[in-house]
PDB file of C-alpha atoms and ligand atoms in Angstrom:
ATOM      1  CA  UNK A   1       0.964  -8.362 -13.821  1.00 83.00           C
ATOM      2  CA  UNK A   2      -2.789  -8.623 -14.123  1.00 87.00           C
ATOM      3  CA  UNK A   3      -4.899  -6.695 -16.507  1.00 87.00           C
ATOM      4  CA  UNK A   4      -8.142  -7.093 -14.643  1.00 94.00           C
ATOM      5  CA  UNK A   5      -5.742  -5.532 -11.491  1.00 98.00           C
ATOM      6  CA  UNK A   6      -6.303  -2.233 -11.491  1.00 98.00           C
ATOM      7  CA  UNK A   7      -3.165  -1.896  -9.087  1.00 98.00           C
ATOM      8  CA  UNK A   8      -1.213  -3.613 -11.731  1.00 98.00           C
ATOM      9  CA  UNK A   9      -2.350  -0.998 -14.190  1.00 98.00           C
ATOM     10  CA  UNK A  10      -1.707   1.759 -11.804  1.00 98.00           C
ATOM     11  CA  UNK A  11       1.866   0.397 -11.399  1.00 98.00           C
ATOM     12  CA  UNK A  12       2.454   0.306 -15.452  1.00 97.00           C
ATOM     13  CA  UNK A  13       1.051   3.322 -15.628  1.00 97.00           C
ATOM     14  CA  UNK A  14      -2.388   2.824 -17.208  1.00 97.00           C
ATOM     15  CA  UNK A  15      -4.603   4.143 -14.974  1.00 97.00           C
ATOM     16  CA  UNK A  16      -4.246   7.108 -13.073  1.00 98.00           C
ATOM     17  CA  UNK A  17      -2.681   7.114 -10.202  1.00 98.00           C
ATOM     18  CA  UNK A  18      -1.256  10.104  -7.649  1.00 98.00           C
ATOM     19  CA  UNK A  19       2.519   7.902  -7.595  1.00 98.00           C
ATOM     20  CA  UNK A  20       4.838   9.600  -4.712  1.00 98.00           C
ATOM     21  CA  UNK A  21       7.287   6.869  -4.966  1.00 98.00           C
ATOM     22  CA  UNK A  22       8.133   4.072  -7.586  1.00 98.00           C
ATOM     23  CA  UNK A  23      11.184   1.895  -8.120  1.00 98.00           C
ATOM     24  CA  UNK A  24      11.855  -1.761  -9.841  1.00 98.00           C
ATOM     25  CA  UNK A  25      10.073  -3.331  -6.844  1.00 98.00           C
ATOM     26  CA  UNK A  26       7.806  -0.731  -4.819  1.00 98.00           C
ATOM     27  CA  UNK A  27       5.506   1.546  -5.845  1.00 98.00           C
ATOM     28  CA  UNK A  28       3.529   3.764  -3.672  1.00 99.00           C
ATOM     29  CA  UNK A  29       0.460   5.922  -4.366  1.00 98.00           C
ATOM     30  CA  UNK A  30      -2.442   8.144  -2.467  1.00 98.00           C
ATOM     31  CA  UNK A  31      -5.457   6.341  -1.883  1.00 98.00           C
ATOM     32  CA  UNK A  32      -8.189   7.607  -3.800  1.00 98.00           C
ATOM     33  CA  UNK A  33     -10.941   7.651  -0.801  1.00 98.00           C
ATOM     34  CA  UNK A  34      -8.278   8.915   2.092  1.00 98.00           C
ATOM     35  CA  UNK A  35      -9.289   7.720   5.660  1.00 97.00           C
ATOM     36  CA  UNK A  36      -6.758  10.715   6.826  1.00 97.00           C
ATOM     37  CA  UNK A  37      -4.736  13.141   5.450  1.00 98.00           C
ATOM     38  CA  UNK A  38      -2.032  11.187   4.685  1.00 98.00           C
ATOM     39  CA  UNK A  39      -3.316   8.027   3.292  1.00 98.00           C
ATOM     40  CA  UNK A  40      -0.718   6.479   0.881  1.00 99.00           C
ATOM     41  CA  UNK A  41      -0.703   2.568  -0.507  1.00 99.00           C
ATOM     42  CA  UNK A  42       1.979   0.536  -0.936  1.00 99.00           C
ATOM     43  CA  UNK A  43       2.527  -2.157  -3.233  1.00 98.00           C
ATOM     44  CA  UNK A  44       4.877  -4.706  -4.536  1.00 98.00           C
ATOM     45  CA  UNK A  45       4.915  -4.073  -8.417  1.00 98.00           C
ATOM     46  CA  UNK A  46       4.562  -7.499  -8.997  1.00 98.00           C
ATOM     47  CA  UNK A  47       1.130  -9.123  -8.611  1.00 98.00           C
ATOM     48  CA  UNK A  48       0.728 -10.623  -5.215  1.00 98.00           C
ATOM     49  CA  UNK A  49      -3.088 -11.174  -4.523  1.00 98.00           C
ATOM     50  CA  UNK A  50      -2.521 -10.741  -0.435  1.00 98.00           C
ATOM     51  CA  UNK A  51      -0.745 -11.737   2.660  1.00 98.00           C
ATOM     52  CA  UNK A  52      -2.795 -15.714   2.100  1.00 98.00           C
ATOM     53  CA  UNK A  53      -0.253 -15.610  -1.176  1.00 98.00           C
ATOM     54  CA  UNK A  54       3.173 -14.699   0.285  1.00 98.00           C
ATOM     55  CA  UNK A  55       5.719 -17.212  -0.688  1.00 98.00           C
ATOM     56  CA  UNK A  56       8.968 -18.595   0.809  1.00 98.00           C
ATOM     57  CA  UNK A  57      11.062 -15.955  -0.911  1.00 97.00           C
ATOM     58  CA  UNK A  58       8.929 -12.873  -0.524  1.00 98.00           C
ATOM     59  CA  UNK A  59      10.531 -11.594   2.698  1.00 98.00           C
ATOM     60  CA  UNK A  60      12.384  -9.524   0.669  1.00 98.00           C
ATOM     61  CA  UNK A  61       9.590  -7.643  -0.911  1.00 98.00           C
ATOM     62  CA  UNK A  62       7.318  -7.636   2.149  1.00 98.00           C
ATOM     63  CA  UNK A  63      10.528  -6.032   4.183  1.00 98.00           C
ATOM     64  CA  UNK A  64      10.664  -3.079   1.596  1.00 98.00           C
ATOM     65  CA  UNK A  65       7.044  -2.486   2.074  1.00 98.00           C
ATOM     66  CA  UNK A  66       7.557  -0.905   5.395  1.00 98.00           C
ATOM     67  CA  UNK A  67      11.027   0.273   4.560  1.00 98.00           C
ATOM     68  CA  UNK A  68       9.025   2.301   1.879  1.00 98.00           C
ATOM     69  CA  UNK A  69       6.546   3.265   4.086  1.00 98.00           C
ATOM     70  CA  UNK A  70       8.940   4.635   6.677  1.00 98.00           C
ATOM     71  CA  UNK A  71      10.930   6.632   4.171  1.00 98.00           C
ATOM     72  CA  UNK A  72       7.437   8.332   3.289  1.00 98.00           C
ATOM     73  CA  UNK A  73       6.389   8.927   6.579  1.00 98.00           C
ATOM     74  CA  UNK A  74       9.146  11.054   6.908  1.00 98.00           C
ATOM     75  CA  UNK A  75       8.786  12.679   3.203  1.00 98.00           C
ATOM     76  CA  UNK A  76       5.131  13.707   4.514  1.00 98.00           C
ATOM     77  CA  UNK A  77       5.855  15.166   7.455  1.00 98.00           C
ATOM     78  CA  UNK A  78       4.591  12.200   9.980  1.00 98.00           C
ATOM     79  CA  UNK A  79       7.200  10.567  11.628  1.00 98.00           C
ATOM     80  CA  UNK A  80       7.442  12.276  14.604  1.00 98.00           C
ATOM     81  CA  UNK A  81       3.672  12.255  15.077  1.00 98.00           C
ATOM     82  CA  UNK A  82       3.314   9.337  14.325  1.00 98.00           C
ATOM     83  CA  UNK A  83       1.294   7.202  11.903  1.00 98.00           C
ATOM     84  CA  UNK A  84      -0.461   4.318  11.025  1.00 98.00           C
ATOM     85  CA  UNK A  85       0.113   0.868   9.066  1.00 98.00           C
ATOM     86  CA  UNK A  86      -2.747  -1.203   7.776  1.00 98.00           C
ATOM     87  CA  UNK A  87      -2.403  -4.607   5.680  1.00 98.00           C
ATOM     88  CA  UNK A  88      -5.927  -6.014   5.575  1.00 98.00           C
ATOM     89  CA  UNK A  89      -6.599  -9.864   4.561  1.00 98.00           C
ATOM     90  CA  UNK A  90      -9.491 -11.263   3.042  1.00 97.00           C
ATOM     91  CA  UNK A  91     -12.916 -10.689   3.317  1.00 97.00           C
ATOM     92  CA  UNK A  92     -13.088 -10.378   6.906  1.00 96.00           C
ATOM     93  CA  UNK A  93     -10.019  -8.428   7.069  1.00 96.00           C
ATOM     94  CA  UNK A  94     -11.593  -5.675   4.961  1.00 96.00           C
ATOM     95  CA  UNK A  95      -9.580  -6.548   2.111  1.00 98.00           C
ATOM     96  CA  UNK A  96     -10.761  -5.020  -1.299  1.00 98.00           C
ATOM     97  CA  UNK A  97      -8.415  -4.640  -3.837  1.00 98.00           C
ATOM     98  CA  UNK A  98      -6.635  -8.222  -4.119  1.00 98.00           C
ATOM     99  CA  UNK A  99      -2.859  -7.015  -5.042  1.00 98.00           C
ATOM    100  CA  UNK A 100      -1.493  -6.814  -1.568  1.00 98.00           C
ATOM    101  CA  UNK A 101      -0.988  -3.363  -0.320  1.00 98.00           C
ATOM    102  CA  UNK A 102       0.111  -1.750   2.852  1.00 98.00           C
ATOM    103  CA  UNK A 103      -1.751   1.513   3.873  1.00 98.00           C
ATOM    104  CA  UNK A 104       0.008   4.102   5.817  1.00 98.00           C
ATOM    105  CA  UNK A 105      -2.002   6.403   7.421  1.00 98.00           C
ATOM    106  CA  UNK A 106      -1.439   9.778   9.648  1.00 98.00           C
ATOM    107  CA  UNK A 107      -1.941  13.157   9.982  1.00 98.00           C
ATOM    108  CA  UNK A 108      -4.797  13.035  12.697  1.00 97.00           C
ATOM    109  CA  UNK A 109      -4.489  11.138  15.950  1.00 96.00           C
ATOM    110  CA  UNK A 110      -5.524   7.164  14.991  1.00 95.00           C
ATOM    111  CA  UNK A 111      -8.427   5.878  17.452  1.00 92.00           C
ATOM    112  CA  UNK A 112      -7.914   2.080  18.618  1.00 92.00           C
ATOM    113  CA  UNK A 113      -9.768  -0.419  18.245  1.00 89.00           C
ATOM    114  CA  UNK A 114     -10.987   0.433  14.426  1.00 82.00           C
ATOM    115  CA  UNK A 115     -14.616   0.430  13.057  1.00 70.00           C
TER     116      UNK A 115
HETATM  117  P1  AMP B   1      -8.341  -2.572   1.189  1.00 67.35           P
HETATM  118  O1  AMP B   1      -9.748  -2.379   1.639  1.00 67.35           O
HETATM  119  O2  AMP B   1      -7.361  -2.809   2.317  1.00 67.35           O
HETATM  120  O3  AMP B   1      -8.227  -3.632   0.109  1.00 67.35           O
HETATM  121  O4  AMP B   1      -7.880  -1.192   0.579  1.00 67.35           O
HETATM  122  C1  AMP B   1      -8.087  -0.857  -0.760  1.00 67.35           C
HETATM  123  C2  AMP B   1      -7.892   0.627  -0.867  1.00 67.35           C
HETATM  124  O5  AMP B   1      -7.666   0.936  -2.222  1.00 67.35           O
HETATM  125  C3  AMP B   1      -9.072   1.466  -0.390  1.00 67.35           C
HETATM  126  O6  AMP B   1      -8.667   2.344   0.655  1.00 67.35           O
HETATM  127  C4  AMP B   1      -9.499   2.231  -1.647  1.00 67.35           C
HETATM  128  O7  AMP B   1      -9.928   3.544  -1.368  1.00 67.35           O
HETATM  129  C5  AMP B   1      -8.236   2.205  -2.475  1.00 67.35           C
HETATM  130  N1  AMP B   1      -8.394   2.276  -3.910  1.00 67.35           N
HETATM  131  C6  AMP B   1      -9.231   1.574  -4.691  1.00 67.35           C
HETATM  132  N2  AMP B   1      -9.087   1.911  -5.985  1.00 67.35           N
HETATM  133  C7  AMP B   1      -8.108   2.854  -6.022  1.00 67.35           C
HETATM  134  C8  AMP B   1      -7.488   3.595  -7.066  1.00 67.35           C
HETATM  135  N3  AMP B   1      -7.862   3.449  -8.342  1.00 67.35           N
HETATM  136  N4  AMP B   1      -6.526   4.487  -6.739  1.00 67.35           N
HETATM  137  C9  AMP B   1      -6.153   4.652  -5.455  1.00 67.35           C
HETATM  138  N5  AMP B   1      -6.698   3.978  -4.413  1.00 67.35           N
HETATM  139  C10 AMP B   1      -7.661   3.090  -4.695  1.00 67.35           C
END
């Protein structure tokens, strides 16, 4: 945990955020600029700056990231529709917020390539 994170302090529960799912590992909240009408973020509760940090021992974690993200899709509605799932890296990969998060995204029709 990172005080300068402000996902860290969303996942203690010092800074607001709209949580639709938590547990000891996973927590899960709505993006506060939405690209769609579902936009939710997913995130290990421990502090993992990005995909560049994953660790021999983290497959775990990363699994339950879309395990999460699949039992929300459903939750909201979108799993028949279909959705979207985003992990940007780095600069260049639009990255950020530096506490890896997954974004799932649906509830409009998801153009390919992206901007
Ligand atoms: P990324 O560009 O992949 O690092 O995504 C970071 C996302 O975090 C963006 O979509 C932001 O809108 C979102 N975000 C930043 N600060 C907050 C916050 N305090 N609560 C919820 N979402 C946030």
């Amino acid at each position: 945990m990172r005080d300068d994170c402000i996902f860290c302090r969303i996942v203690r529960q010092e800074a607001h955020g709209d949580i639709v799912y938590q547990d000891e590992e996973i927590t899960a909240f709505r993006d506060i600029n939405p690209k769609a009408p579902v936009h939710i973020l997913i995130v290990p509760n421990r502090h993992i700056p990005g995909v560049f940090a994953l660790q021999p021992g983290d497959e775990s974690v990363v699994g339950r990231l879309f395990l999460v993200a699949r039992q929300l899709a459903e939750q909201e509605g979108i799993a028949q529709s279909g959705y979207r799932l985003v992990l940007n890296s780095g600069p260049q990969g639009g990255q950020s917020v530096y506490h890896l998060h997954l974004h799932l995204l649906g509830g409009r029709p998801m153009r390919w390539p992206p901007g």
